[in-house]
mmCIF file of C-alpha atoms in Angstrom:
data_model
loop_
_atom_site.group_PDB
_atom_site.id
_atom_site.type_symbol
_atom_site.label_atom_id
_atom_site.label_comp_id
_atom_site.label_asym_id
_atom_site.label_seq_id
_atom_site.Cartn_x
_atom_site.Cartn_y
_atom_site.Cartn_z
ATOM 1 C CA MET A 1 40.586 -13.161 43.387
ATOM 2 C CA LYS A 2 40.583 -9.673 44.962
ATOM 3 C CA ARG A 3 38.694 -9.430 48.253
ATOM 4 C CA LEU A 4 36.178 -6.611 48.693
ATOM 5 C CA SER A 5 36.780 -4.287 51.612
ATOM 6 C CA ARG A 6 33.882 -3.381 53.860
ATOM 7 C CA ARG A 7 33.903 0.123 52.341
ATOM 8 C CA ASP A 8 33.763 -1.265 48.751
ATOM 9 C CA PHE A 9 30.962 -3.637 49.688
ATOM 10 C CA ILE A 10 28.846 -0.860 51.208
ATOM 11 C CA SER A 11 29.500 1.369 48.174
ATOM 12 C CA LEU A 12 28.459 -1.295 45.667
ATOM 13 C CA SER A 13 25.419 -2.244 47.737
ATOM 14 C CA THR A 14 24.297 1.376 47.821
ATOM 15 C CA MET A 15 24.635 1.614 44.046
ATOM 16 C CA GLY A 16 22.521 -1.522 43.698
ATOM 17 C CA VAL A 17 19.770 -0.079 45.887
ATOM 18 C CA VAL A 18 19.714 3.146 43.861
ATOM 19 C CA ALA A 19 19.588 1.219 40.576
ATOM 20 C CA ALA A 20 16.744 -0.927 41.848
ATOM 21 C CA ALA A 21 14.839 2.154 42.994
ATOM 22 C CA LEU A 22 15.257 3.804 39.607
ATOM 23 C CA SER A 23 14.230 0.706 37.698
ATOM 24 C CA SER A 24 11.063 0.441 39.771
ATOM 25 C CA ARG A 25 10.041 3.918 38.628
ATOM 26 C CA ILE A 26 10.798 3.398 34.920
ATOM 27 C CA PRO A 27 8.550 0.849 33.144
ATOM 28 C CA ALA A 28 10.571 -1.806 31.409
ATOM 29 C CA TYR A 29 10.322 -1.780 27.605
ATOM 30 C CA SER A 30 8.817 -5.179 26.890
ATOM 31 C CA GLY A 31 8.975 -5.047 23.082
ATOM 32 C CA THR A 32 11.846 -4.810 20.647
ATOM 33 C CA PHE A 33 13.472 -1.856 18.984
ATOM 34 C CA GLU A 34 12.062 -3.149 15.702
ATOM 35 C CA SER A 35 8.523 -2.688 17.023
ATOM 36 C CA MET A 36 9.306 0.986 17.676
ATOM 37 C CA LYS A 37 9.662 1.584 13.933
ATOM 38 C CA LEU A 38 6.715 3.192 12.154
ATOM 39 C CA LEU A 39 7.146 0.961 9.103
ATOM 40 C CA LYS A 40 5.783 -2.377 10.308
ATOM 41 C CA MET A 41 4.821 -4.011 7.007
ATOM 42 C CA PRO A 42 6.709 -4.820 3.814
ATOM 43 C CA LEU A 43 7.573 -1.727 1.780
ATOM 44 C CA GLY A 44 6.145 -2.343 -1.674
ATOM 45 C CA PHE A 45 6.011 -0.611 -5.041
ATOM 46 C CA GLN A 46 3.557 -0.430 -7.931
ATOM 47 C CA VAL A 47 5.128 -1.305 -11.286
ATOM 48 C CA TRP A 48 3.269 1.249 -13.455
ATOM 49 C CA THR A 49 5.962 3.929 -13.395
ATOM 50 C CA ILE A 50 8.770 1.484 -14.244
ATOM 51 C CA LYS A 51 6.819 -0.522 -16.803
ATOM 52 C CA ASP A 52 9.258 0.098 -19.673
ATOM 53 C CA ASN A 53 12.203 -1.291 -17.694
ATOM 54 C CA LEU A 54 10.065 -4.105 -16.320
ATOM 55 C CA ILE A 55 8.990 -5.297 -19.746
ATOM 56 C CA LYS A 56 12.550 -5.167 -21.110
ATOM 57 C CA ASP A 57 14.062 -7.041 -18.155
ATOM 58 C CA PHE A 58 11.432 -8.495 -15.847
ATOM 59 C CA SER A 59 13.631 -10.336 -13.345
ATOM 60 C CA GLY A 60 16.467 -7.791 -13.478
ATOM 61 C CA THR A 61 14.198 -4.830 -12.767
ATOM 62 C CA LEU A 62 12.547 -6.635 -9.864
ATOM 63 C CA LYS A 63 15.972 -7.490 -8.416
ATOM 64 C CA MET A 64 17.035 -3.860 -8.771
ATOM 65 C CA MET A 65 13.989 -2.748 -6.764
ATOM 66 C CA ALA A 66 14.702 -5.314 -4.056
ATOM 67 C CA ASP A 67 18.317 -4.139 -3.886
ATOM 68 C CA ILE A 68 17.271 -0.558 -3.098
ATOM 69 C CA GLY A 69 15.022 -1.637 -0.245
ATOM 70 C CA TYR A 70 11.655 -2.802 -1.557
ATOM 71 C CA GLU A 71 10.125 -6.003 -0.235
ATOM 72 C CA SER A 72 6.883 -6.490 -2.159
ATOM 73 C CA VAL A 73 5.362 -5.695 -5.530
ATOM 74 C CA GLU A 74 1.980 -4.833 -6.981
ATOM 75 C CA MET A 75 1.688 -5.800 -10.645
ATOM 76 C CA CYS A 76 -0.590 -4.657 -13.439
ATOM 77 C CA SER A 77 -2.566 -7.483 -15.049
ATOM 78 C CA PRO A 78 -0.781 -8.296 -18.333
ATOM 79 C CA PRO A 79 -4.001 -9.120 -20.240
ATOM 80 C CA GLY A 80 -5.892 -6.144 -18.846
ATOM 81 C CA TYR A 81 -2.984 -3.764 -19.459
ATOM 82 C CA GLU A 82 -1.920 -5.232 -22.793
ATOM 83 C CA SER A 83 -2.652 -1.972 -24.610
ATOM 84 C CA SER A 84 -0.473 -0.131 -22.084
ATOM 85 C CA GLY A 85 2.542 -2.270 -22.929
ATOM 86 C CA PHE A 86 2.261 -5.182 -20.502
ATOM 87 C CA GLY A 87 1.414 -7.713 -23.211
ATOM 88 C CA PRO A 88 4.901 -9.343 -23.284
ATOM 89 C CA LEU A 89 4.397 -10.480 -19.677
ATOM 90 C CA MET A 90 1.420 -12.603 -20.704
ATOM 91 C CA LYS A 91 3.896 -15.378 -21.531
ATOM 92 C CA TYR A 92 4.374 -16.053 -17.805
ATOM 93 C CA LYS A 93 2.051 -18.504 -16.092
ATOM 94 C CA PRO A 94 0.887 -17.455 -12.598
ATOM 95 C CA ARG A 95 3.262 -19.757 -10.701
ATOM 96 C CA GLU A 96 6.132 -18.823 -13.009
ATOM 97 C CA MET A 97 5.550 -15.115 -12.425
ATOM 98 C CA LYS A 98 5.391 -15.698 -8.676
ATOM 99 C CA LYS A 99 8.692 -17.632 -8.750
ATOM 100 C CA ILE A 100 10.483 -14.885 -10.687
ATOM 101 C CA ILE A 101 9.190 -12.276 -8.232
ATOM 102 C CA ASN A 102 10.109 -14.366 -5.188
ATOM 103 C CA ASP A 103 13.550 -15.209 -6.611
ATOM 104 C CA ALA A 104 14.176 -11.463 -6.902
ATOM 105 C CA GLY A 105 13.575 -11.189 -3.145
ATOM 106 C CA LEU A 106 10.043 -9.776 -3.284
ATOM 107 C CA GLU A 107 6.577 -10.842 -2.144
ATOM 108 C CA PHE A 108 3.806 -10.912 -4.766
ATOM 109 C CA LEU A 109 0.885 -9.367 -2.907
ATOM 110 C CA SER A 110 -1.403 -7.557 -5.310
ATOM 111 C CA THR A 111 -2.349 -6.804 -8.929
ATOM 112 C CA HIS A 112 -4.296 -4.031 -10.644
ATOM 113 C CA TYR A 113 -7.052 -5.019 -13.071
ATOM 114 C CA GLY A 114 -9.304 -3.172 -15.495
ATOM 115 C CA MET A 115 -13.082 -3.259 -15.230
ATOM 116 C CA ALA A 116 -13.521 -4.872 -18.648
ATOM 117 C CA GLU A 117 -11.418 -7.914 -17.783
ATOM 118 C CA LEU A 118 -13.190 -8.399 -14.450
ATOM 119 C CA ARG A 119 -16.530 -8.283 -16.245
ATOM 120 C CA LYS A 120 -15.544 -10.719 -18.978
ATOM 121 C CA ASN A 121 -12.903 -12.974 -17.432
ATOM 122 C CA LEU A 122 -13.422 -12.906 -13.688
ATOM 123 C CA SER A 123 -12.961 -16.644 -13.118
ATOM 124 C CA GLU A 124 -9.674 -16.584 -15.014
ATOM 125 C CA ARG A 125 -8.439 -13.585 -13.030
ATOM 126 C CA ILE A 126 -9.417 -15.220 -9.749
ATOM 127 C CA ASP A 127 -7.449 -18.298 -10.822
ATOM 128 C CA PHE A 128 -4.451 -16.102 -11.697
ATOM 129 C CA ALA A 129 -4.509 -14.468 -8.268
ATOM 130 C CA ALA A 130 -4.956 -17.766 -6.433
ATOM 131 C CA GLU A 131 -2.293 -19.670 -8.371
ATOM 132 C CA SER A 132 0.239 -16.884 -7.860
ATOM 133 C CA GLY A 133 -0.459 -16.753 -4.135
ATOM 134 C CA GLN A 134 -2.198 -13.373 -4.030
ATOM 135 C CA LYS A 135 -5.078 -12.596 -1.686
ATOM 136 C CA GLN A 136 -6.387 -9.439 -3.342
ATOM 137 C CA ILE A 137 -7.683 -8.132 -6.657
ATOM 138 C CA ILE A 138 -7.604 -4.339 -7.070
ATOM 139 C CA LEU A 139 -9.766 -2.538 -9.623
ATOM 140 C CA SER A 140 -7.758 0.407 -10.903
ATOM 141 C CA SER A 141 -10.700 2.376 -12.313
ATOM 142 C CA PHE A 142 -14.332 2.128 -13.377
ATOM 143 C CA GLY A 143 -13.425 3.995 -16.557
ATOM 144 C CA LEU A 144 -16.479 6.242 -16.284
ATOM 145 C CA PRO A 145 -16.648 9.395 -18.436
ATOM 146 C CA ALA A 146 -16.322 12.879 -16.969
ATOM 147 C CA THR A 147 -20.050 13.334 -17.553
ATOM 148 C CA ALA A 148 -20.965 10.406 -15.255
ATOM 149 C CA THR A 149 -23.677 11.124 -12.708
ATOM 150 C CA LEU A 150 -23.743 10.006 -9.075
ATOM 151 C CA SER A 151 -26.220 7.369 -10.188
ATOM 152 C CA ASP A 152 -23.622 6.067 -12.672
ATOM 153 C CA TRP A 153 -20.979 5.882 -9.942
ATOM 154 C CA ARG A 154 -23.338 4.078 -7.575
ATOM 155 C CA LYS A 155 -24.326 1.622 -10.286
ATOM 156 C CA ALA A 156 -20.657 0.870 -10.960
ATOM 157 C CA ALA A 157 -20.090 0.367 -7.221
ATOM 158 C CA ASP A 158 -22.966 -2.128 -7.121
ATOM 159 C CA GLU A 159 -21.388 -4.030 -9.998
ATOM 160 C CA LEU A 160 -18.089 -4.216 -8.115
ATOM 161 C CA ASN A 161 -19.970 -5.440 -5.032
ATOM 162 C CA VAL A 162 -21.122 -8.445 -7.065
ATOM 163 C CA ILE A 163 -17.581 -9.063 -8.306
ATOM 164 C CA GLY A 164 -16.276 -8.715 -4.765
ATOM 165 C CA GLU A 165 -18.778 -11.231 -3.452
ATOM 166 C CA LYS A 166 -17.519 -13.768 -6.003
ATOM 167 C CA THR A 167 -13.836 -13.162 -5.244
ATOM 168 C CA LYS A 168 -14.511 -13.338 -1.510
ATOM 169 C CA ALA A 169 -16.055 -16.784 -1.978
ATOM 170 C CA SER A 170 -12.687 -17.828 -3.458
ATOM 171 C CA GLY A 171 -10.736 -16.379 -0.545
ATOM 172 C CA ILE A 172 -9.652 -13.239 -2.402
ATOM 173 C CA GLN A 173 -10.489 -9.666 -1.389
ATOM 174 C CA THR A 174 -11.548 -7.141 -4.013
ATOM 175 C CA GLY A 175 -10.303 -3.574 -3.624
ATOM 176 C CA PHE A 176 -10.903 -0.254 -5.390
ATOM 177 C CA HIS A 177 -8.154 2.243 -6.244
ATOM 178 C CA ASN A 178 -9.021 5.921 -6.369
ATOM 179 C CA HIS A 179 -7.613 8.696 -8.522
ATOM 180 C CA HIS A 180 -8.101 12.422 -8.121
ATOM 181 C CA GLY A 181 -11.422 12.218 -9.955
ATOM 182 C CA GLU A 182 -13.140 10.409 -7.103
ATOM 183 C CA PHE A 183 -12.626 13.500 -4.942
ATOM 184 C CA GLU A 184 -14.558 15.770 -7.258
ATOM 185 C CA LYS A 185 -18.041 16.837 -6.222
ATOM 186 C CA ILE A 186 -21.296 16.178 -7.982
ATOM 187 C CA GLY A 187 -23.668 18.666 -6.448
ATOM 188 C CA ASP A 188 -22.747 18.751 -2.770
ATOM 189 C CA THR A 189 -21.458 15.165 -2.655
ATOM 190 C CA ILE A 190 -17.855 14.052 -2.967
ATOM 191 C CA ILE A 191 -17.849 11.018 -5.259
ATOM 192 C CA TYR A 192 -15.541 9.091 -2.911
ATOM 193 C CA ASP A 193 -18.003 9.433 -0.031
ATOM 194 C CA ALA A 194 -20.845 8.266 -2.261
ATOM 195 C CA LEU A 195 -18.807 5.185 -3.169
ATOM 196 C CA MET A 196 -18.121 4.456 0.483
ATOM 197 C CA GLU A 197 -21.866 4.523 1.092
ATOM 198 C CA GLN A 198 -22.512 2.185 -1.839
ATOM 199 C CA PHE A 199 -19.723 -0.381 -1.472
ATOM 200 C CA ASN A 200 -20.403 -3.422 0.682
ATOM 201 C CA PRO A 201 -17.520 -3.219 3.209
ATOM 202 C CA ASP A 202 -17.175 -7.005 3.272
ATOM 203 C CA PHE A 203 -16.858 -7.368 -0.481
ATOM 204 C CA VAL A 204 -14.965 -4.208 -1.493
ATOM 205 C CA LYS A 205 -12.116 -2.629 0.444
ATOM 206 C CA MET A 206 -10.302 0.532 -0.616
ATOM 207 C CA GLN A 207 -6.802 1.229 -1.841
ATOM 208 C CA PHE A 208 -6.141 4.859 -0.926
ATOM 209 C CA GLN A 209 -4.038 6.985 -3.283
ATOM 210 C CA VAL A 210 -2.019 9.284 -1.007
ATOM 211 C CA ALA A 211 -1.250 11.555 -3.983
ATOM 212 C CA VAL A 212 -4.631 13.271 -3.472
ATOM 213 C CA ILE A 213 -2.828 15.291 -0.787
ATOM 214 C CA SER A 214 -2.113 17.619 -3.740
ATOM 215 C CA ILE A 215 -5.807 18.591 -3.805
ATOM 216 C CA GLY A 216 -6.199 18.740 -0.038
ATOM 217 C CA TYR A 217 -7.248 15.234 1.032
ATOM 218 C CA LYS A 218 -5.267 13.314 3.654
ATOM 219 C CA ALA A 219 -5.129 9.541 3.833
ATOM 220 C CA ALA A 220 -5.036 9.526 7.644
ATOM 221 C CA ASP A 221 -8.299 11.500 7.774
ATOM 222 C CA TYR A 222 -10.034 8.888 5.649
ATOM 223 C CA PHE A 223 -8.579 5.954 7.594
ATOM 224 C CA LYS A 224 -10.129 7.488 10.704
ATOM 225 C CA LYS A 225 -13.391 8.440 9.007
ATOM 226 C CA TYR A 226 -13.896 4.929 7.597
ATOM 227 C CA PRO A 227 -12.157 2.539 10.016
ATOM 228 C CA GLY A 228 -11.492 -0.948 8.740
ATOM 229 C CA ARG A 229 -12.548 -0.126 5.167
ATOM 230 C CA PHE A 230 -9.090 -0.158 3.557
ATOM 231 C CA ILE A 231 -6.808 -2.928 2.355
ATOM 232 C CA SER A 232 -3.828 -1.001 0.973
ATOM 233 C CA ALA A 233 -2.439 2.387 0.013
ATOM 234 C CA HIS A 234 -0.347 3.939 -2.738
ATOM 235 C CA LEU A 235 2.356 6.209 -1.354
ATOM 236 C CA ALA A 236 3.426 9.488 -2.942
ATOM 237 C CA ASP A 237 4.391 12.988 -1.790
ATOM 238 C CA TRP A 238 3.837 16.556 -2.950
ATOM 239 C CA SER A 239 5.702 19.853 -2.667
ATOM 240 C CA ALA A 240 3.479 22.831 -1.840
ATOM 241 C CA GLU A 241 6.258 25.168 -3.011
ATOM 242 C CA THR A 242 6.953 23.703 -6.453
ATOM 243 C CA LYS A 243 3.481 22.204 -6.962
ATOM 244 C CA LYS A 244 5.138 18.990 -8.104
ATOM 245 C CA SER A 245 5.549 15.419 -6.919
ATOM 246 C CA VAL A 246 8.680 14.794 -4.848
ATOM 247 C CA PRO A 247 10.342 11.776 -3.185
ATOM 248 C CA CYS A 248 8.431 10.570 -0.147
ATOM 249 C CA GLY A 249 9.580 12.430 2.943
ATOM 250 C CA LYS A 250 10.397 15.638 1.065
ATOM 251 C CA GLY A 251 6.861 16.936 0.713
ATOM 252 C CA ILE A 252 3.819 17.832 2.778
ATOM 253 C CA VAL A 253 2.568 14.360 3.769
ATOM 254 C CA ASP A 254 2.774 13.797 7.530
ATOM 255 C CA TRP A 255 4.115 10.249 7.342
ATOM 256 C CA LYS A 256 4.122 9.693 11.093
ATOM 257 C CA GLU A 257 0.415 10.503 11.142
ATOM 258 C CA PHE A 258 -0.106 8.292 8.099
ATOM 259 C CA PHE A 259 1.596 5.239 9.593
ATOM 260 C CA GLY A 260 -0.097 5.872 12.922
ATOM 261 C CA ALA A 261 -3.518 5.590 11.255
ATOM 262 C CA LEU A 262 -2.888 2.449 9.158
ATOM 263 C CA LYS A 263 -4.176 0.038 11.782
ATOM 264 C CA THR A 264 -7.374 2.055 12.216
ATOM 265 C CA GLY A 265 -7.942 2.004 8.475
ATOM 266 C CA GLY A 266 -7.307 -1.732 8.254
ATOM 267 C CA VAL A 267 -4.463 -1.312 5.757
ATOM 268 C CA LYS A 268 -2.550 -4.538 5.063
ATOM 269 C CA ASN A 269 -0.145 -3.458 2.296
ATOM 270 C CA ILE A 270 1.586 -0.293 1.108
ATOM 271 C CA PHE A 271 3.001 0.372 -2.360
ATOM 272 C CA THR A 272 4.915 3.436 -3.506
ATOM 273 C CA GLU A 273 3.649 4.751 -6.838
ATOM 274 C CA ILE A 274 6.066 7.495 -7.779
ATOM 275 C CA ASP A 275 8.416 8.664 -10.515
ATOM 276 C CA GLN A 276 11.108 6.036 -10.973
ATOM 277 C CA SER A 277 13.804 8.548 -10.022
ATOM 278 C CA PHE A 278 12.194 8.849 -6.542
ATOM 279 C CA PHE A 279 12.197 5.168 -5.590
ATOM 280 C CA LYS A 280 15.612 4.958 -3.938
ATOM 281 C CA ASP A 281 15.328 8.129 -1.828
ATOM 282 C CA SER A 282 11.781 7.192 -0.790
ATOM 283 C CA ALA A 283 12.833 3.715 0.314
ATOM 284 C CA GLN A 284 15.689 5.135 2.376
ATOM 285 C CA TYR A 285 13.320 7.606 4.017
ATOM 286 C CA PHE A 286 10.720 5.005 4.953
ATOM 287 C CA LYS A 287 13.357 2.634 6.310
ATOM 288 C CA SER A 288 14.687 5.436 8.529
ATOM 289 C CA LEU A 289 11.347 6.112 10.268
#
């Protein structure tokens, strides 16, 4: 073993003192590099835009989505969306559907339902959610006509409050998904704001559709305006130049601001809802944040 000379010892000791002094001035990072990432929840997708592939090859399509980086899925209710082509998936029992999804490497977190099926078959839909391990039921639309008044919207919100109270008693949270129409005005009132006034925040949470950035509304603004009122969000992006949808990360959405506001909003899950050709690039972008 080589002996240290007095000069070497003094030199090394000095370096140690300097290092200690520097470390005392720089706070130690107590977390992990993983916690520095903006994406801190499973990256999910909504199946609507890939429904044709999904119906042809349910397990294969799910596996394909997992392979390109997705970790969770939001389904459309096969009975409620039968007329939209989801009927063939009615053959799967809740636990069977969950197993196929899990075997593909995905979590089964959420499903979209129509208002008619929640009105007529709520107990059955609650059972479907519970037996497949889901903790939320999302209403995709009230289905109101363009001529609906604010009173009509508020009445529909009250009806969903009652549904939400029943699902909550079963341990399942009801949510409401917006489209662009909810950001139209009736008189001086934005419909979305009227709904937020009418919904019971315990019984109905919101699923924010980020695509409304195309008409000037930012998700982060609403997460801050209505803290704790959201359960999930649908991710999409928009090009101001082409006036078209684009892969996430290539448009005008400030994603750092978006992810920074999720906790304030109360968001638990995120699902991309985009053209099927955008899924891979969007997943790569989100994973890089």
